[in-house]
Short mmCIF file of C-alpha atoms in Angstrom, two decimals:
data_model
loop_
_atom_site.label_atom_id
_atom_site.label_comp_id
_atom_site.label_asym_id
_atom_site.label_seq_id
_atom_site.Cartn_x
_atom_site.Cartn_y
_atom_site.Cartn_z
CA MET A 1 -8.26 3.13 5.27
CA PRO A 2 -9.11 2.87 8.98
CA GLU A 3 -12.35 0.98 9.53
CA ILE A 4 -14.49 0.71 12.62
CA GLY A 5 -15.75 -2.13 14.79
CA LEU A 6 -16.61 -5.54 13.41
CA GLU A 7 -16.95 -4.31 9.82
CA THR A 8 -13.46 -3.95 8.33
CA PRO A 9 -13.88 -5.26 4.75
CA ASN A 10 -11.14 -3.24 3.04
CA THR A 11 -8.59 -3.87 5.77
CA SER A 12 -9.44 -7.56 5.70
CA ALA A 13 -9.19 -7.71 1.91
CA TYR A 14 -5.71 -6.19 2.02
CA ILE A 15 -4.55 -8.69 4.65
CA GLN A 16 -5.98 -11.56 2.62
CA SER A 17 -4.15 -10.36 -0.50
CA GLU A 18 -0.85 -10.25 1.38
CA LEU A 19 -1.34 -13.74 2.82
CA THR A 20 -2.21 -15.01 -0.66
CA LYS A 21 1.08 -13.60 -2.01
CA LEU A 22 2.89 -15.53 0.72
CA ASP A 23 0.96 -18.72 -0.06
CA ILE A 24 -0.36 -18.82 3.50
CA PRO A 25 -3.73 -20.60 3.79
CA PHE A 26 -6.41 -18.66 5.63
CA HIS A 27 -10.12 -18.41 6.30
CA THR A 28 -12.32 -15.58 7.48
CA ILE A 29 -14.58 -15.20 10.50
CA ILE A 30 -16.79 -12.44 11.95
CA ASN A 31 -18.66 -11.78 8.70
CA GLY A 32 -15.48 -11.84 6.65
CA SER A 33 -13.65 -9.15 8.64
CA GLY A 34 -11.51 -11.41 10.81
CA VAL A 35 -8.70 -13.31 9.08
CA VAL A 36 -7.12 -16.50 10.44
CA GLY A 37 -4.05 -17.91 8.70
CA THR A 38 -1.87 -20.92 9.51
CA ILE A 39 1.80 -21.68 8.97
CA GLY A 40 3.28 -25.08 9.70
CA GLU A 41 1.37 -28.15 10.79
CA GLY A 42 0.74 -30.47 13.70
CA GLU A 43 0.98 -29.91 17.42
CA PRO A 44 1.48 -27.80 19.42
CA CYS A 45 -0.20 -24.63 18.18
CA LEU A 46 0.64 -21.05 19.12
CA MET A 47 -1.58 -18.15 18.06
CA LEU A 48 -0.28 -14.67 17.29
CA ARG A 49 -3.02 -12.06 17.47
CA SER A 50 -3.16 -8.48 16.19
CA ASP A 51 -6.18 -6.18 16.21
CA ILE A 52 -6.96 -4.24 13.03
CA ASP A 53 -9.82 -1.78 13.72
CA GLY A 54 -9.60 1.99 14.04
CA LEU A 55 -11.45 4.73 15.90
CA PRO A 56 -14.18 7.14 14.74
CA MET A 57 -12.15 10.34 14.90
CA ALA A 58 -10.70 12.66 12.26
CA GLU A 59 -6.92 12.34 12.04
CA GLU A 60 -4.78 15.39 12.84
CA SER A 61 -1.37 13.70 13.05
CA GLY A 62 0.16 15.67 10.19
CA GLU A 63 1.54 12.47 8.64
CA GLU A 64 1.64 12.42 4.84
CA PHE A 65 -0.38 9.22 4.92
CA ALA A 66 -3.00 10.56 7.36
CA SER A 67 -6.45 9.11 6.80
CA ILE A 68 -9.14 11.26 5.19
CA ASN A 69 -12.24 9.13 5.78
CA GLY A 70 -13.07 10.51 9.24
CA ASN A 71 -11.61 7.47 11.00
CA MET A 72 -8.15 7.08 12.48
CA HIS A 73 -5.75 4.43 13.71
CA ALA A 74 -5.27 6.43 16.91
CA CYS A 75 -4.45 3.33 18.95
CA GLY A 76 -1.87 1.90 16.56
CA HIS A 77 -3.82 -1.07 15.28
CA ASP A 78 -2.45 -0.46 11.78
CA MET A 79 0.98 -0.96 13.33
CA HIS A 80 -0.23 -4.22 14.83
CA ALA A 81 -1.56 -5.51 11.51
CA ALA A 82 1.69 -4.58 9.76
CA THR A 83 3.67 -6.25 12.54
CA LEU A 84 1.83 -9.54 12.16
CA LEU A 85 2.18 -9.44 8.38
CA GLY A 86 5.91 -8.89 8.87
CA ALA A 87 6.04 -11.88 11.20
CA ALA A 88 4.14 -13.89 8.59
CA HIS A 89 6.94 -13.21 6.08
CA ILE A 90 9.56 -14.42 8.56
CA LEU A 91 7.63 -17.50 9.65
CA LYS A 92 6.74 -18.55 6.11
CA ALA A 93 10.41 -18.34 5.13
CA HIS A 94 11.23 -20.67 8.04
CA GLU A 95 8.15 -22.88 7.80
CA SER A 96 10.20 -26.07 7.41
CA GLU A 97 11.82 -25.35 10.78
CA LEU A 98 8.58 -24.96 12.72
CA LYS A 99 7.87 -27.69 15.27
CA GLY A 100 4.10 -27.23 15.13
CA THR A 101 1.53 -24.73 13.89
CA VAL A 102 1.46 -20.95 14.07
CA LYS A 103 -2.01 -19.45 13.83
CA LEU A 104 -2.19 -15.81 12.68
CA PHE A 105 -5.29 -13.97 13.88
CA PHE A 106 -6.10 -10.52 12.52
CA GLN A 107 -8.95 -9.37 14.74
CA PRO A 108 -11.56 -6.66 14.12
CA GLY A 109 -13.73 -5.11 16.81
CA GLU A 110 -11.24 -4.60 19.64
CA GLU A 111 -12.34 -1.03 20.34
CA GLY A 112 -15.45 -1.75 22.38
CA TYR A 113 -17.03 -4.33 20.09
CA ASN A 114 -15.92 -7.53 21.88
CA GLY A 115 -14.32 -8.89 18.73
CA SER A 116 -12.36 -11.54 20.61
CA ASP A 117 -15.58 -12.92 22.12
CA GLU A 118 -17.07 -13.19 18.63
CA ALA A 119 -13.94 -14.94 17.40
CA ILE A 120 -13.88 -17.41 20.29
CA ALA A 121 -17.54 -18.21 19.67
CA GLU A 122 -16.67 -18.94 16.03
CA GLY A 123 -13.85 -21.29 17.03
CA VAL A 124 -10.67 -19.25 16.60
CA LEU A 125 -9.05 -21.21 19.44
CA GLU A 126 -9.81 -24.56 17.80
CA ASN A 127 -9.00 -26.44 14.57
CA PRO A 128 -6.20 -26.60 15.46
CA HIS A 129 -6.53 -26.18 19.21
CA VAL A 130 -4.51 -23.20 20.47
CA ASP A 131 -2.07 -24.11 23.25
CA ARG A 132 -0.64 -20.61 23.71
CA ALA A 133 -1.69 -17.14 22.54
CA PHE A 134 0.57 -14.11 22.27
CA ALA A 135 -0.18 -10.46 21.52
CA MET A 136 1.57 -7.11 21.66
CA HIS A 137 0.53 -3.46 21.68
CA VAL A 138 2.50 -0.39 20.66
CA VAL A 139 2.65 2.52 23.12
CA SER A 140 3.05 6.05 21.77
CA THR A 141 4.46 7.46 25.03
CA VAL A 142 7.15 4.82 25.64
CA PRO A 143 10.53 5.08 23.84
CA THR A 144 11.12 2.79 20.89
CA GLY A 145 13.19 -0.18 21.99
CA VAL A 146 11.51 -0.50 25.38
CA ILE A 147 9.34 -3.55 26.08
CA VAL A 148 7.13 -3.71 29.16
CA TYR A 149 5.34 -6.71 30.62
CA GLY A 150 3.54 -7.90 33.74
CA GLU A 151 1.16 -10.54 35.04
CA ARG A 152 -1.83 -8.16 35.13
CA PRO A 153 -1.20 -5.52 32.46
CA MET A 154 -4.80 -4.52 31.66
CA ALA A 155 -8.02 -4.10 33.67
CA ALA A 156 -11.52 -5.31 32.91
CA ALA A 157 -13.83 -2.69 31.40
CA TYR A 158 -17.60 -2.33 31.36
CA ASN A 159 -19.54 0.31 29.49
CA TRP A 160 -22.48 1.79 31.36
CA LYS A 161 -25.38 4.00 30.32
CA ILE A 162 -27.78 5.97 32.51
CA VAL A 163 -30.92 7.52 31.02
CA VAL A 164 -32.67 10.04 33.29
CA GLU A 165 -36.29 10.69 32.31
CA GLY A 166 -38.07 13.91 33.21
CA VAL A 167 -40.96 15.89 31.73
CA ALA A 168 -40.21 18.12 28.76
CA GLY A 169 -41.51 21.64 28.37
CA HIS A 170 -40.81 25.28 27.63
CA GLY A 171 -37.76 26.83 29.24
CA SER A 172 -39.85 29.74 30.50
CA MET A 173 -41.97 27.43 32.67
CA PRO A 174 -39.61 25.14 34.62
CA ASP A 175 -42.26 24.68 37.30
CA SER A 176 -44.43 22.79 34.83
CA CYS A 177 -41.58 20.52 33.79
CA VAL A 178 -39.28 18.01 35.46
CA ASP A 179 -35.69 18.83 34.52
CA PRO A 180 -33.59 15.70 33.77
CA ILE A 181 -30.40 17.73 33.26
CA THR A 182 -30.29 18.91 36.87
CA ALA A 183 -30.99 15.38 38.10
CA ALA A 184 -28.34 13.85 35.83
CA ALA A 185 -25.77 16.44 36.92
CA HIS A 186 -26.31 15.43 40.54
CA VAL A 187 -26.07 11.75 39.55
CA HIS A 188 -22.68 12.48 38.00
CA ILE A 189 -21.48 14.10 41.22
CA GLY A 190 -22.93 11.27 43.28
CA LEU A 191 -21.00 8.63 41.34
CA GLN A 192 -17.74 10.18 42.52
CA GLU A 193 -18.63 9.28 46.10
CA ILE A 194 -18.34 5.58 45.24
CA LEU A 195 -14.59 6.02 44.85
CA ALA A 196 -14.20 8.54 47.65
CA ARG A 197 -16.22 6.83 50.39
CA GLU A 198 -17.26 3.29 49.46
CA ILE A 199 -14.24 1.58 47.88
CA SER A 200 -11.11 0.65 49.81
CA PRO A 201 -8.11 2.81 48.88
CA MET A 202 -6.31 -0.50 48.30
CA SER A 203 -8.77 -1.53 45.58
CA GLU A 204 -8.33 -0.56 41.96
CA LEU A 205 -11.35 1.09 40.37
CA VAL A 206 -11.93 3.84 37.83
CA ILE A 207 -15.42 5.18 37.07
CA THR A 208 -15.49 7.58 34.13
CA CYS A 209 -18.38 9.51 32.62
CA GLY A 210 -17.25 10.36 29.10
CA ALA A 211 -20.51 11.46 27.48
CA PHE A 212 -23.39 13.61 28.76
CA ASN A 213 -26.14 14.47 26.28
CA ALA A 214 -29.50 16.19 26.66
CA GLY A 215 -31.75 18.36 24.55
CA ASP A 216 -31.46 20.10 21.21
CA ALA A 217 -32.68 23.63 21.96
CA GLY A 218 -31.50 26.21 24.46
CA ASN A 219 -35.03 27.39 25.30
CA ALA A 220 -36.52 23.99 26.12
CA ILE A 221 -36.25 21.52 28.97
CA PRO A 222 -35.68 18.09 27.39
CA GLN A 223 -37.50 14.87 28.10
CA SER A 224 -34.34 13.00 29.03
CA ALA A 225 -30.62 13.21 29.70
CA THR A 226 -28.19 10.42 28.87
CA MET A 227 -24.87 9.70 30.53
CA GLN A 228 -22.36 7.12 29.29
CA GLY A 229 -19.10 5.92 30.73
CA THR A 230 -16.92 3.02 31.81
CA ILE A 231 -15.92 1.03 34.87
CA ARG A 232 -12.35 -0.28 34.97
CA VAL A 233 -11.53 -2.84 37.63
CA PHE A 234 -9.55 -6.00 38.38
CA ASP A 235 -11.40 -7.95 41.08
CA LYS A 236 -14.95 -9.27 40.87
CA LYS A 237 -16.05 -8.08 44.31
CA THR A 238 -15.17 -4.46 43.57
CA GLU A 239 -16.81 -4.72 40.17
CA GLU A 240 -20.09 -6.01 41.61
CA LEU A 241 -20.15 -3.30 44.29
CA ALA A 242 -19.50 -0.57 41.73
CA LYS A 243 -22.27 -1.76 39.41
CA LYS A 244 -24.71 -2.08 42.31
CA ARG A 245 -23.99 1.39 43.64
CA ILE A 246 -24.05 3.08 40.22
CA THR A 247 -27.56 1.69 39.72
CA GLU A 248 -28.72 2.65 43.23
CA ILE A 249 -27.26 6.15 43.16
CA ALA A 250 -28.70 6.92 39.73
CA SER A 251 -32.16 5.73 40.76
CA GLY A 252 -32.13 7.39 44.18
CA ILE A 253 -30.91 10.79 43.04
CA ALA A 254 -33.24 10.81 40.04
CA GLN A 255 -36.20 10.15 42.33
CA THR A 256 -35.10 13.01 44.60
CA TYR A 257 -35.53 15.35 41.64
CA ARG A 258 -38.85 13.76 40.53
CA CYS A 259 -37.20 11.89 37.66
CA ALA A 260 -36.65 8.21 36.88
CA ALA A 261 -33.33 6.62 35.93
CA THR A 262 -32.56 3.46 33.98
CA THR A 263 -29.04 2.02 34.20
CA THR A 264 -27.65 -0.59 31.80
CA PHE A 265 -24.24 -2.22 31.47
CA GLY A 266 -22.61 -3.45 28.29
CA ARG A 267 -20.76 -6.68 27.64
CA PRO A 268 -17.55 -6.86 29.65
CA SER A 269 -14.03 -6.79 28.34
CA PRO A 270 -12.28 -9.02 30.90
CA ALA A 271 -8.97 -8.17 32.52
CA VAL A 272 -5.81 -9.47 30.85
CA PHE A 273 -4.13 -12.05 33.06
CA ASN A 274 -0.81 -13.33 31.75
CA ASP A 275 0.42 -16.81 32.55
CA LYS A 276 3.58 -16.28 34.60
CA GLU A 277 5.58 -19.18 33.12
CA PHE A 278 4.70 -18.32 29.52
CA MET A 279 5.36 -14.63 30.19
CA GLU A 280 8.83 -15.41 31.52
CA GLN A 281 9.52 -17.59 28.47
CA CYS A 282 8.53 -14.69 26.19
CA VAL A 283 10.82 -12.35 28.11
CA GLU A 284 13.74 -14.71 27.48
CA TYR A 285 12.86 -14.93 23.78
CA ALA A 286 12.81 -11.12 23.65
CA LYS A 287 16.25 -10.90 25.27
CA GLN A 288 17.65 -13.40 22.77
CA THR A 289 16.07 -11.82 19.71
CA LEU A 290 16.34 -8.13 20.62
CA PRO A 291 19.46 -7.79 22.80
CA GLN A 292 19.38 -4.02 22.29
CA ALA A 293 15.87 -3.75 23.78
CA GLN A 294 15.24 -2.59 27.34
CA LEU A 295 12.77 -4.81 29.20
CA TYR A 296 10.82 -3.71 32.25
CA GLY A 297 8.47 -5.84 34.34
CA GLY A 298 5.56 -4.75 36.47
CA ALA A 299 3.31 -3.40 33.71
CA HIS A 300 -0.04 -2.78 35.34
CA GLY A 301 -2.65 -0.21 34.35
CA MET A 302 -6.34 0.57 34.15
CA GLY A 303 -6.57 0.50 30.38
CA SER A 304 -8.51 -2.37 28.84
CA GLU A 305 -7.95 -4.75 25.95
CA ASP A 306 -10.30 -7.44 24.74
CA PHE A 307 -7.39 -9.86 24.44
CA GLY A 308 -8.54 -10.41 28.03
CA SER A 309 -11.17 -12.84 26.76
CA ILE A 310 -8.48 -14.85 25.01
CA SER A 311 -6.22 -14.73 28.08
CA GLN A 312 -9.03 -16.24 30.15
CA ALA A 313 -9.83 -18.92 27.58
CA CYS A 314 -6.28 -20.22 27.07
CA THR A 315 -2.73 -19.78 28.33
CA ALA A 316 -1.62 -16.38 27.06
CA ASN A 317 0.83 -13.51 27.29
CA TYR A 318 0.46 -9.84 26.34
CA MET A 319 3.35 -7.39 26.11
CA MET A 320 3.74 -3.73 25.15
CA ILE A 321 6.44 -2.17 23.00
CA GLY A 322 7.43 1.47 22.81
CA ALA A 323 6.82 3.44 19.61
CA ALA A 324 7.27 7.08 20.65
CA ALA A 325 7.69 9.27 17.56
CA GLY A 326 9.94 11.88 19.15
CA PRO A 327 10.83 13.31 22.57
CA LEU A 328 8.39 12.06 25.20
CA ASN A 329 7.35 15.58 26.22
CA GLU A 330 6.17 16.13 22.65
CA CYS A 331 4.33 12.83 22.24
CA TYR A 332 0.58 12.45 22.37
CA GLY A 333 -1.13 9.53 24.03
CA GLN A 334 -3.25 7.03 22.18
CA HIS A 335 -6.85 7.85 21.24
CA ASN A 336 -5.69 11.42 20.55
CA PRO A 337 -6.17 12.79 16.99
CA HIS A 338 -2.57 14.10 17.00
CA VAL A 339 -0.90 10.83 18.02
CA ARG A 340 2.00 9.52 15.93
CA PHE A 341 3.96 6.27 16.10
CA ASP A 342 7.59 5.46 15.32
CA GLU A 343 7.69 2.93 12.49
CA ASN A 344 11.11 1.74 13.70
CA ALA A 345 9.13 -0.32 16.20
CA LEU A 346 7.71 -2.44 13.36
CA PRO A 347 10.71 -4.70 12.58
CA MET A 348 11.34 -5.20 16.28
CA SER A 349 7.73 -6.22 16.87
CA SER A 350 7.67 -8.56 13.88
CA ALA A 351 10.91 -10.18 15.00
CA LEU A 352 9.55 -10.73 18.50
CA TYR A 353 6.30 -12.20 17.21
CA ALA A 354 8.23 -14.64 15.03
CA SER A 355 10.71 -15.44 17.80
CA VAL A 356 8.01 -16.25 20.34
CA ALA A 357 6.30 -18.57 17.86
CA MET A 358 9.40 -20.39 16.65
CA ASN A 359 11.10 -20.73 20.02
CA TRP A 360 8.05 -21.77 22.00
CA LEU A 361 7.11 -24.41 19.42
CA SER A 362 10.68 -25.70 19.45
CA ASP A 363 10.79 -25.81 23.25
CA ASN A 364 7.48 -27.67 23.41
CA ALA A 365 7.67 -29.94 20.38
CA LYS A 366 5.58 -33.11 20.58
#
């Protein structure tokens, strides 16, 4: 039952039913789609977060449980929800041993909907106040049993949209029209020069155009062409330069071809910055709890994750765990309709979630 964005009523209802069976108190946020449970009481408080939303793509994994509603958990968020429910079972069974409060946050709207921002605005980090936040993500192209971590594992991401306006008309009379497709195509090429000639090779920046749409008929020149994409970046200076130049290049090239361009940017998903001390504590907990696991530091990539907002609002750590469902040369990456995940990663992930919560609370009891 994969659901999209900030509206995940069936997923949320299932999570609520499982928490009810465990006698774990909870409340909902984000129009009833986000679920926040608590185990234990008092200070300090550590929050475990899992995202729960899917992607709008038809599943082609071949799994017997493959979704049939046109949506898919192609990023493994169903694994994350199951992992946190598994941790809830463990933590509830050991509730009397907890030296504080564990907050369980099942978050909708990670995939481009800024769900963590919505949750923060609704007070997910308060009542009780969250002292530490921890999250994990499965990776379909990393072997099961491998855990990777780093101080800067995920980049910031901004969606952008460029609309190039021309003058529509019949395809037989291009001289009486102003073709926005030609202008937009040159804008797309021009954007590549930002990386090639304007950004230091030492900086980290990715500019992607993932959608290009114009017209409905092959014999007509359309009124407009629309391009959509993302910026992925770590430092603010590079981000500001990229946004400035995208706007300038789109406008300048459009004018060259007698068109006009409007550029807009969506809400940001900030970079994930892990607290070094807390990260190192979590690594030790992982070694103690999962001695068979292989741990590798230095995780650093241009993917994005809206846990970044949480990591910038409180002390946090974010790790990744392998869940490759077969030989790596046969595995698909995430956001692919054929992707599969190894469910053997689930008990490991649940154990690590529970271990981080129990051990950190014990080490920092007040």
